[in-house]
CSV table of C-alpha atoms and ligand atoms in Angstrom, one decimal:
chain,number,residue,atom,x,y,z
T,1,MET,CA,2.5,21.6,27.6
T,2,ASN,CA,2.2,22.3,23.8
T,3,ILE,CA,1.3,19.5,21.7
T,4,GLN,CA,4.6,18.0,20.8
T,5,GLU,CA,5.5,17.5,24.5
T,6,LEU,CA,2.3,16.2,25.4
T,7,ASP,CA,2.5,13.7,22.5
T,8,ARG,CA,6.2,12.9,23.6
T,9,GLU,CA,5.0,12.4,27.2
T,10,TYR,CA,1.9,10.1,26.5
T,11,VAL,CA,1.8,8.6,23.2
T,12,ALA,CA,4.0,5.6,22.8
T,13,GLY,CA,7.4,6.5,21.1
T,14,THR,CA,7.1,4.1,18.2
T,15,TYR,CA,7.4,7.0,15.6
T,16,SER,CA,10.3,9.4,15.2
T,17,ARG,CA,7.9,12.4,14.2
T,18,PHE,CA,9.4,15.3,12.4
T,19,PRO,CA,8.8,18.7,14.5
T,20,VAL,CA,5.7,19.8,12.7
T,21,VAL,CA,2.0,19.9,14.0
T,22,ILE,CA,-0.5,19.4,11.4
T,23,THR,CA,-3.7,21.1,11.8
T,24,ALA,CA,-5.9,21.3,8.6
T,25,GLY,CA,-5.2,20.7,4.8
T,26,LYS,CA,-6.9,21.3,1.4
T,27,GLY,CA,-5.9,19.4,-1.4
T,28,SER,CA,-2.3,19.0,-1.9
T,29,LEU,CA,-1.4,21.9,0.9
T,30,VAL,CA,-1.3,21.3,4.5
T,31,THR,CA,-1.0,23.8,7.2
T,32,ASP,CA,1.0,23.4,10.7
T,33,ILE,CA,0.1,25.1,14.0
T,34,ASP,CA,2.0,28.1,13.3
T,35,GLY,CA,0.0,28.8,10.1
T,36,ASN,CA,2.8,27.7,7.5
T,37,ASP,CA,1.6,26.2,4.5
T,38,TYR,CA,3.6,23.0,3.0
T,39,ILE,CA,3.2,21.1,-0.4
T,40,ASP,CA,2.3,17.6,0.6
T,41,LEU,CA,4.1,15.2,-1.1
T,42,THR,CA,3.2,12.4,1.4
T,43,SER,CA,-0.8,11.9,1.3
T,44,GLY,CA,-0.3,10.5,4.8
T,45,ILE,CA,1.7,7.6,2.9
T,46,ALA,CA,-0.3,7.0,0.4
T,47,VAL,CA,-3.7,7.4,2.0
T,48,ASN,CA,-5.2,10.6,1.1
T,49,SER,CA,-5.7,9.7,-2.4
T,50,PHE,CA,-7.3,12.8,-3.7
T,51,GLY,CA,-5.3,15.1,-0.9
T,52,ALA,CA,-6.7,16.9,2.4
T,53,CYS,CA,-10.8,17.2,2.7
T,54,ASP,CA,-11.4,16.6,-0.7
T,55,GLU,CA,-14.8,17.9,-1.0
T,56,VAL,CA,-16.8,14.9,-2.8
T,57,TRP,CA,-15.0,12.5,-0.3
T,58,TYR,CA,-15.8,14.8,2.6
T,59,LYS,CA,-19.5,15.2,1.5
T,60,ALA,CA,-19.8,11.2,1.0
T,61,ILE,CA,-18.3,10.3,4.4
T,62,CYS,CA,-20.4,13.0,6.5
T,63,SER,CA,-23.7,12.0,4.5
T,64,GLN,CA,-22.9,8.4,5.4
T,65,ALA,CA,-22.3,9.6,9.1
T,66,ALA,CA,-25.6,11.4,9.4
T,67,LYS,CA,-27.4,8.2,8.3
T,68,ILE,CA,-25.7,5.5,10.7
T,69,GLN,CA,-21.8,5.3,11.4
T,70,HIS,CA,-21.8,1.6,12.0
T,71,MET,CA,-23.8,-1.8,12.3
T,72,SER,CA,-22.4,-5.0,13.0
T,73,ASN,CA,-21.5,-7.4,10.1
T,74,LEU,CA,-24.2,-9.4,11.0
T,75,PHE,CA,-26.4,-6.9,9.0
T,76,TYR,CA,-26.4,-5.8,5.6
T,77,THR,CA,-25.3,-2.1,4.7
T,78,GLU,CA,-25.4,-0.4,1.4
T,79,PRO,CA,-22.0,1.2,1.2
T,80,CYS,CA,-20.0,-2.5,1.9
T,81,ALA,CA,-22.1,-4.2,-0.8
T,82,LYS,CA,-21.7,-1.5,-3.2
T,83,LEU,CA,-18.0,-1.1,-2.9
T,84,ALA,CA,-17.4,-4.7,-3.1
T,85,HIS,CA,-19.4,-4.9,-6.2
T,86,MET,CA,-17.3,-2.0,-7.8
T,87,LEU,CA,-13.9,-3.6,-7.0
T,88,CYS,CA,-15.0,-6.9,-8.5
T,89,GLU,CA,-16.4,-5.1,-11.8
T,90,ARG,CA,-12.9,-3.1,-11.9
T,91,THR,CA,-10.6,-6.0,-11.4
T,92,GLY,CA,-12.6,-9.4,-12.4
T,93,MET,CA,-12.0,-10.6,-8.8
T,94,LYS,CA,-15.2,-12.4,-7.5
T,95,LYS,CA,-15.5,-11.4,-3.7
T,96,VAL,CA,-14.1,-9.1,-1.2
T,97,PHE,CA,-13.6,-9.2,2.5
T,98,PHE,CA,-13.1,-5.9,4.4
T,99,SER,CA,-11.0,-5.2,7.5
T,100,ASN,CA,-9.3,-1.9,8.7
T,101,SER,CA,-5.6,-2.0,7.6
T,102,GLY,CA,-2.9,-3.3,5.2
T,103,ALA,CA,-1.6,-5.9,7.7
T,104,GLU,CA,-5.2,-7.3,8.2
T,105,ALA,CA,-5.9,-7.5,4.5
T,106,ASN,CA,-2.9,-9.6,4.1
T,107,GLU,CA,-3.7,-11.8,7.2
T,108,CYS,CA,-7.1,-12.5,5.5
T,109,ALA,CA,-5.0,-13.4,2.2
T,110,VAL,CA,-2.7,-15.8,4.1
T,111,LYS,CA,-5.7,-17.4,5.9
T,112,THR,CA,-7.4,-17.7,2.5
T,113,ALA,CA,-4.3,-19.3,0.7
T,114,ARG,CA,-3.8,-21.5,3.9
T,115,LYS,CA,-7.4,-22.9,3.7
T,116,TYR,CA,-7.2,-23.3,-0.1
T,117,ALA,CA,-4.2,-25.4,0.0
T,118,ALA,CA,-5.0,-27.4,3.0
T,119,ASP,CA,-8.5,-28.3,1.5
T,120,LYS,CA,-6.9,-29.1,-1.9
T,121,LYS,CA,-3.6,-30.8,-1.1
T,122,GLY,CA,-3.3,-31.3,2.9
T,123,GLY,CA,-2.7,-29.4,5.8
T,124,ASP,CA,1.0,-29.7,5.5
T,125,TYR,CA,0.9,-27.2,2.5
T,126,TYR,CA,1.0,-23.9,4.4
T,127,THR,CA,4.3,-22.3,3.4
T,128,VAL,CA,4.2,-18.8,2.0
T,129,ILE,CA,7.1,-17.3,0.0
T,130,THR,CA,7.5,-13.9,0.1
T,131,LEU,CA,10.4,-11.6,-1.1
T,132,LYS,CA,13.4,-10.3,0.4
T,133,ASN,CA,13.2,-6.7,1.0
T,134,SER,CA,9.5,-6.8,1.3
T,135,PHE,CA,7.1,-5.2,3.6
T,136,HIS,CA,3.6,-6.9,4.5
T,137,GLY,CA,2.9,-5.0,8.0
T,138,ARG,CA,3.4,-5.3,11.6
T,139,THR,CA,1.3,-7.8,13.3
T,140,ILE,CA,3.5,-10.7,14.3
T,141,THR,CA,2.4,-12.7,11.3
T,142,MET,CA,2.8,-10.2,8.9
T,143,LEU,CA,6.3,-9.4,10.6
T,144,SER,CA,7.0,-13.0,9.7
T,145,ALA,CA,6.0,-12.6,5.8
T,146,THR,CA,7.9,-9.5,5.9
T,147,GLY,CA,11.4,-10.1,4.2
T,148,GLN,CA,13.6,-7.8,6.2
T,149,ASP,CA,15.5,-9.1,9.2
T,150,HIS,CA,15.6,-5.8,11.2
T,151,TYR,CA,11.7,-6.0,11.7
T,152,HIS,CA,12.2,-9.5,13.2
T,153,GLU,CA,14.8,-9.2,15.6
T,154,LEU,CA,13.0,-8.1,18.9
T,155,PHE,CA,9.8,-9.7,18.6
T,156,ARG,CA,10.6,-13.4,18.2
T,157,PRO,CA,9.1,-16.3,17.9
T,158,LEU,CA,7.7,-15.3,14.9
T,159,THR,CA,4.7,-17.0,13.1
T,160,PRO,CA,6.1,-20.4,11.1
T,161,GLY,CA,5.6,-21.0,7.7
T,162,PHE,CA,7.3,-18.0,6.0
T,163,VAL,CA,10.1,-18.1,3.7
T,164,HIS,CA,11.8,-15.0,1.7
T,165,ALA,CA,13.0,-15.3,-2.1
T,166,GLU,CA,15.5,-13.2,-3.7
T,167,PRO,CA,13.4,-10.9,-5.5
T,168,ASP,CA,14.0,-10.9,-9.6
T,169,ASN,CA,15.3,-14.5,-9.7
T,170,ILE,CA,12.8,-17.0,-10.8
T,171,ASP,CA,15.3,-19.9,-10.0
T,172,TYR,CA,15.6,-19.0,-6.3
T,173,MET,CA,11.7,-18.9,-6.1
T,174,LYS,CA,11.6,-22.3,-7.7
T,175,THR,CA,14.1,-23.9,-5.7
T,176,LEU,CA,12.2,-22.4,-2.3
T,177,ALA,CA,9.0,-23.8,-3.7
T,178,ASP,CA,10.6,-27.3,-4.2
T,179,ALA,CA,11.8,-27.2,-0.7
T,180,HIS,CA,8.6,-26.2,0.9
T,181,LYS,CA,5.4,-27.4,0.6
T,182,THR,CA,3.9,-24.0,-0.5
T,183,ALA,CA,0.4,-22.6,-0.1
T,184,ALA,CA,1.1,-19.2,-1.7
T,185,ILE,CA,3.5,-16.5,-3.0
T,186,MET,CA,3.3,-13.2,-1.9
T,187,ILE,CA,4.6,-10.4,-3.8
T,188,GLU,CA,4.6,-6.4,-3.9
T,189,CYS,CA,5.0,-5.3,-7.5
T,190,VAL,CA,6.7,-2.2,-6.4
T,191,GLN,CA,8.4,-2.8,-3.1
T,192,GLY,CA,7.0,0.3,-1.3
T,193,GLU,CA,9.0,0.2,2.6
T,194,GLY,CA,11.9,-1.7,0.8
T,195,GLY,CA,12.9,1.7,-1.2
T,196,VAL,CA,10.2,1.9,-3.9
T,197,VAL,CA,11.8,-0.7,-6.2
T,198,ALA,CA,9.6,-2.1,-9.1
T,199,LEU,CA,10.0,-5.7,-9.8
T,200,SER,CA,11.0,-6.7,-13.8
T,201,GLN,CA,8.2,-7.6,-16.1
T,202,GLU,CA,9.5,-10.7,-16.7
T,203,TYR,CA,10.1,-11.8,-13.4
T,204,VAL,CA,6.4,-11.0,-12.2
T,205,LYS,CA,5.1,-12.7,-15.3
T,206,ALA,CA,7.4,-15.8,-14.5
T,207,VAL,CA,6.2,-16.1,-10.9
T,208,ALA,CA,2.6,-15.8,-12.0
T,209,GLU,CA,3.1,-18.8,-14.5
T,210,PHE,CA,5.0,-20.7,-12.0
T,211,ALA,CA,2.2,-20.1,-9.3
T,212,LYS,CA,-0.5,-21.0,-11.9
T,213,GLU,CA,1.1,-24.2,-12.9
T,214,ASN,CA,1.6,-25.7,-9.5
T,215,ASP,CA,-1.7,-24.5,-8.2
T,216,ILE,CA,-0.3,-22.1,-5.7
T,217,ILE,CA,-2.0,-19.0,-4.7
T,218,LEU,CA,-0.6,-15.8,-5.8
T,219,ILE,CA,-1.3,-13.0,-3.6
T,220,VAL,CA,-0.2,-9.5,-4.9
T,221,ASP,CA,0.0,-7.1,-1.6
T,222,GLU,CA,-1.4,-3.5,-3.4
T,223,VAL,CA,-1.5,-2.0,0.2
T,224,GLN,CA,0.6,0.7,-1.0
T,225,THR,CA,0.6,0.4,-4.8
T,226,GLY,CA,-3.1,0.1,-5.2
T,227,ASN,CA,-6.0,2.1,-6.1
T,228,GLY,CA,-4.5,4.4,-8.9
T,229,ARG,CA,-1.2,5.0,-7.3
T,230,SER,CA,1.1,3.2,-10.3
T,231,GLY,CA,-0.9,4.8,-13.0
T,232,GLN,CA,-3.1,1.8,-13.1
T,233,LEU,CA,-6.0,0.9,-10.7
T,234,TYR,CA,-3.7,-1.7,-9.4
T,235,SER,CA,0.1,-2.3,-10.1
T,236,TYR,CA,-0.4,-6.1,-11.1
T,237,MET,CA,-2.3,-4.5,-14.1
T,238,ASN,CA,0.9,-3.2,-15.4
T,239,TYR,CA,2.4,-6.5,-15.6
T,240,GLY,CA,-0.6,-8.1,-17.6
T,241,ILE,CA,-1.2,-10.8,-14.7
T,242,GLU,CA,-4.2,-12.4,-13.0
T,243,PRO,CA,-3.4,-12.7,-9.4
T,244,ASP,CA,-5.5,-15.2,-7.2
T,245,ILE,CA,-5.8,-12.7,-4.4
T,246,VAL,CA,-5.2,-9.0,-4.1
T,247,SER,CA,-4.9,-7.2,-0.7
T,248,THR,CA,-5.0,-3.4,-0.6
T,249,ALA,CA,-5.8,-0.7,2.2
T,250,LYS,CA,-4.0,2.9,2.3
T,251,GLY,CA,-5.5,5.2,-0.4
T,252,LEU,CA,-8.5,2.9,-0.7
T,253,ALA,CA,-10.7,5.1,1.5
T,254,GLY,CA,-9.2,8.3,0.6
T,255,GLY,CA,-8.2,8.7,4.6
T,256,LEU,CA,-10.2,6.5,6.6
T,257,PRO,CA,-9.3,2.9,7.8
T,258,LEU,CA,-10.3,0.3,5.3
T,259,GLY,CA,-8.3,-2.8,4.3
T,260,ALA,CA,-9.8,-5.1,1.4
T,261,THR,CA,-8.9,-8.5,0.5
T,262,LEU,CA,-10.1,-9.3,-3.1
T,263,MET,CA,-10.6,-13.0,-4.0
T,264,GLY,CA,-10.2,-14.6,-7.4
T,265,GLU,CA,-12.3,-17.5,-9.2
T,266,LYS,CA,-10.2,-20.2,-7.3
T,267,VAL,CA,-10.5,-18.9,-3.9
T,268,LYS,CA,-14.1,-17.1,-4.0
T,269,ASP,CA,-15.6,-19.3,-1.8
T,270,THR,CA,-12.5,-20.7,0.4
T,271,LEU,CA,-13.7,-19.0,3.5
T,272,LYS,CA,-17.1,-19.9,4.9
T,273,ALA,CA,-19.3,-18.3,7.6
T,274,GLY,CA,-17.4,-18.4,10.9
T,275,ASP,CA,-13.8,-18.8,9.3
T,276,HIS,CA,-13.0,-15.0,9.6
T,277,GLY,CA,-14.4,-11.6,10.8
T,278,SER,CA,-13.9,-8.1,11.6
T,279,THR,CA,-16.0,-5.8,14.0
T,280,PHE,CA,-15.2,-2.8,12.1
T,281,GLY,CA,-14.5,-4.2,8.6
T,282,GLY,CA,-16.7,-2.9,6.0
T,283,ASN,CA,-17.7,0.2,8.2
T,284,PRO,CA,-20.5,2.2,6.4
T,285,VAL,CA,-18.6,5.4,6.7
T,286,ALA,CA,-15.2,3.9,5.5
T,287,CYS,CA,-16.9,2.2,2.7
T,288,ALA,CA,-18.8,5.3,1.9
T,289,GLY,CA,-15.3,7.0,1.3
T,290,GLY,CA,-14.2,4.2,-0.8
T,291,VAL,CA,-17.1,4.3,-3.1
T,292,SER,CA,-16.4,8.2,-3.4
T,293,ILE,CA,-12.6,7.5,-4.3
T,294,LEU,CA,-13.0,4.4,-6.7
T,295,GLU,CA,-15.7,5.9,-8.7
T,296,ARG,CA,-13.2,8.7,-9.5
T,297,ILE,CA,-10.0,6.6,-10.3
T,298,ASP,CA,-11.1,6.8,-13.9
T,299,LYS,CA,-9.1,6.6,-17.4
T,300,ALA,CA,-8.8,10.4,-17.1
T,301,LEU,CA,-7.2,10.1,-13.9
T,302,LEU,CA,-5.0,7.4,-14.2
T,303,SER,CA,-3.6,8.9,-17.3
T,304,GLY,CA,-2.8,12.2,-15.1
T,305,VAL,CA,-1.2,10.0,-12.7
T,306,ARG,CA,1.0,8.7,-15.4
T,307,GLU,CA,1.8,12.1,-17.0
T,308,LYS,CA,2.6,13.6,-13.6
T,309,SER,CA,5.0,10.4,-13.1
T,310,LYS,CA,6.5,11.2,-16.3
T,311,PHE,CA,7.1,14.6,-15.7
T,312,LEU,CA,9.0,13.9,-12.2
T,313,PHE,CA,11.2,11.3,-13.7
T,314,GLU,CA,12.2,13.5,-16.4
T,315,THR,CA,12.9,16.4,-13.8
T,316,PHE,CA,14.9,14.2,-11.3
T,317,LYS,CA,16.7,12.0,-13.9
T,318,GLY,CA,20.3,13.3,-14.0
T,319,ALA,CA,19.6,16.2,-11.6
T,320,GLN,CA,22.4,17.3,-9.4
T,321,GLY,CA,22.7,15.0,-6.1
T,322,ILE,CA,20.2,12.7,-7.5
T,323,GLU,CA,21.9,9.0,-8.5
T,324,GLN,CA,18.9,7.2,-9.2
T,325,VAL,CA,15.1,7.5,-9.7
T,326,SER,CA,12.9,4.6,-9.0
T,327,GLY,CA,9.4,3.5,-8.6
T,328,MET,CA,5.9,3.6,-10.8
T,329,GLY,CA,3.3,6.3,-11.5
T,330,LEU,CA,3.0,8.6,-8.5
T,331,MET,CA,5.1,6.2,-6.1
T,332,MET,CA,8.6,7.5,-6.4
T,333,GLY,CA,12.1,6.7,-4.8
T,334,LEU,CA,15.4,9.0,-5.1
T,335,LYS,CA,18.5,7.8,-4.4
T,336,THR,CA,20.5,11.0,-3.5
T,337,THR,CA,24.3,11.7,-2.8
T,338,LYS,CA,23.2,13.6,0.5
T,339,PRO,CA,21.6,11.2,3.1
T,340,ALA,CA,17.8,11.0,2.5
T,341,LYS,CA,17.1,12.2,5.8
T,342,GLU,CA,18.9,15.3,5.5
T,343,VAL,CA,17.0,15.9,1.9
T,344,VAL,CA,13.6,15.5,3.6
T,345,ASN,CA,14.4,17.8,6.7
T,346,ALA,CA,15.9,20.5,4.2
T,347,CYS,CA,12.5,19.9,2.2
T,348,ILE,CA,10.4,20.4,5.2
T,349,ALA,CA,12.2,23.6,5.9
T,350,GLU,CA,11.3,24.8,2.5
T,351,GLY,CA,7.6,23.8,2.9
T,352,VAL,CA,7.7,20.5,1.0
T,353,LEU,CA,6.7,17.4,2.8
T,354,CYS,CA,8.3,14.0,1.6
T,355,LEU,CA,9.3,10.6,3.1
T,356,THR,CA,12.1,8.2,3.1
T,357,ALA,CA,12.0,4.5,2.2
T,358,LYS,CA,15.1,2.9,3.3
T,359,ASP,CA,18.1,4.8,1.9
T,360,ARG,CA,15.9,7.0,-0.4
T,361,VAL,CA,13.7,10.1,-0.6
T,362,ARG,CA,10.2,8.7,-1.2
T,363,LEU,CA,7.4,10.8,-2.8
T,364,LEU,CA,3.8,9.7,-2.6
T,365,PRO,CA,1.9,12.7,-3.9
T,366,ALA,CA,-1.9,12.9,-3.8
T,367,LEU,CA,-3.0,11.5,-7.5
T,368,ASN,CA,-4.8,14.6,-8.4
T,369,ILE,CA,-2.1,17.0,-7.3
T,370,PRO,CA,-2.3,20.2,-9.1
T,371,ASP,CA,0.7,20.6,-11.7
T,372,ASP,CA,1.8,23.9,-10.6
T,373,LEU,CA,2.2,22.6,-7.0
T,374,LEU,CA,3.9,19.7,-8.3
T,375,LYS,CA,6.4,21.4,-10.4
T,376,LYS,CA,7.1,23.9,-7.5
T,377,ALA,CA,7.8,21.0,-4.8
T,378,ALA,CA,10.3,19.3,-7.6
T,379,GLU,CA,12.1,22.5,-7.9
T,380,VAL,CA,12.5,22.6,-4.2
T,381,ILE,CA,13.4,19.0,-4.1
T,382,LYS,CA,15.7,19.4,-6.6
T,383,LYS,CA,17.4,22.1,-5.1
T,384,CYS,CA,17.7,20.2,-1.6
T,385,CYS,CA,19.5,17.4,-3.5
T,386,ALA,CA,22.0,19.3,-5.1
Y,401,LIG,C1,1.6,0.2,4.5
Y,401,LIG,C2,1.8,-1.3,4.2
Y,401,LIG,C3,1.5,-2.5,4.9
Y,401,LIG,C4,0.8,-2.5,6.2
Y,401,LIG,O1,-0.4,-1.5,6.3
Y,401,LIG,P1,-1.0,-1.2,7.7
Y,401,LIG,O2,-2.4,-0.5,7.2
Y,401,LIG,O3,0.1,-0.3,8.3
Y,401,LIG,O4,-1.4,-2.2,8.5
Y,401,LIG,C5,1.3,-3.8,4.1
Y,401,LIG,N1,2.2,-3.9,2.9
Y,401,LIG,C6,2.4,-2.9,2.2
Y,401,LIG,C7,2.9,-3.2,0.8
Y,401,LIG,C8,2.3,-1.5,2.6
Y,401,LIG,O5,2.9,-0.7,2.1
């Protein structure tokens, strides 16, 4: 059996994969089993922040693996402490809990918010308000948090205590918060899986203000938008707000599984010994990868992200077959006249990998994609949309 047959036979059929077997990559180019090269505008869904097998990252993780690959969280290790310090220095947040995925980073955020609310207001203050069209992960609780019914249907009963507000409608949010004893509000500033839709400045500011006035914990889910993707280190920084909790994962460790829940002043001491934990969370190899990524997401890199983003917006705006361009930084959605899936398949046939999000074509290139490759890929996409 070849690899595609083997996979179809033995791997759970939860993914509808493209018919391409990727065997290697370098930067923003990846190679398939037949030796064909592709320009990669997916980064493993916003994971490979500096592209495939980035040299600095690769050396950092190999050097850590050669020292020690894992210890239990009952012992101290350097990469974990160092990365937590860097995350706090860069955000003003106070403490970090490490896990292995976005869903887990959000679970920790919700546990923290619920404990804070229970301590402060009472155990009946457990409701978490999230937004319609949001995506927060695949565990049963994060499915409940996710504001899209089609993720729920087959898996009831869901975890109670989640209600969904209409995005960009502050009155709706206030009405829900009045109707429920609310522990937290959780938002994505740019709804990624929801079609790459950015919330408005006014709305995000109003939500932050409302949460603060009512001592409701504001959680910003930066799993996809985080770690430089939005053109700032975290997308909330584009809105001038200060969340109480920030969750992130995907791009944080440049290609290794790592989730992080950043806790601000209010909740920095909410979780105590024994309240939460993870066997793999804070793994030294993953954290060493995280350090090597985070220390290079500097002013120059972020301004590069914004320039590349501007180039893409300008290239696609008004192009034939492209009805709308949405998103922020290097997280972009294209509403196309042709079905998005058809455009993506045509792009793959032309040597460019991109994704879909709902009915849109979604682009998530590496933050350091060279301009010539980006330009070449954009021309292919334009051609395939027309
Ligand atoms: C991908 C994603 C998640 C889930 O992350 P996993 O690592 O797959 O658990 C949660 N929230 C957002 C916004 C995401 O994009």
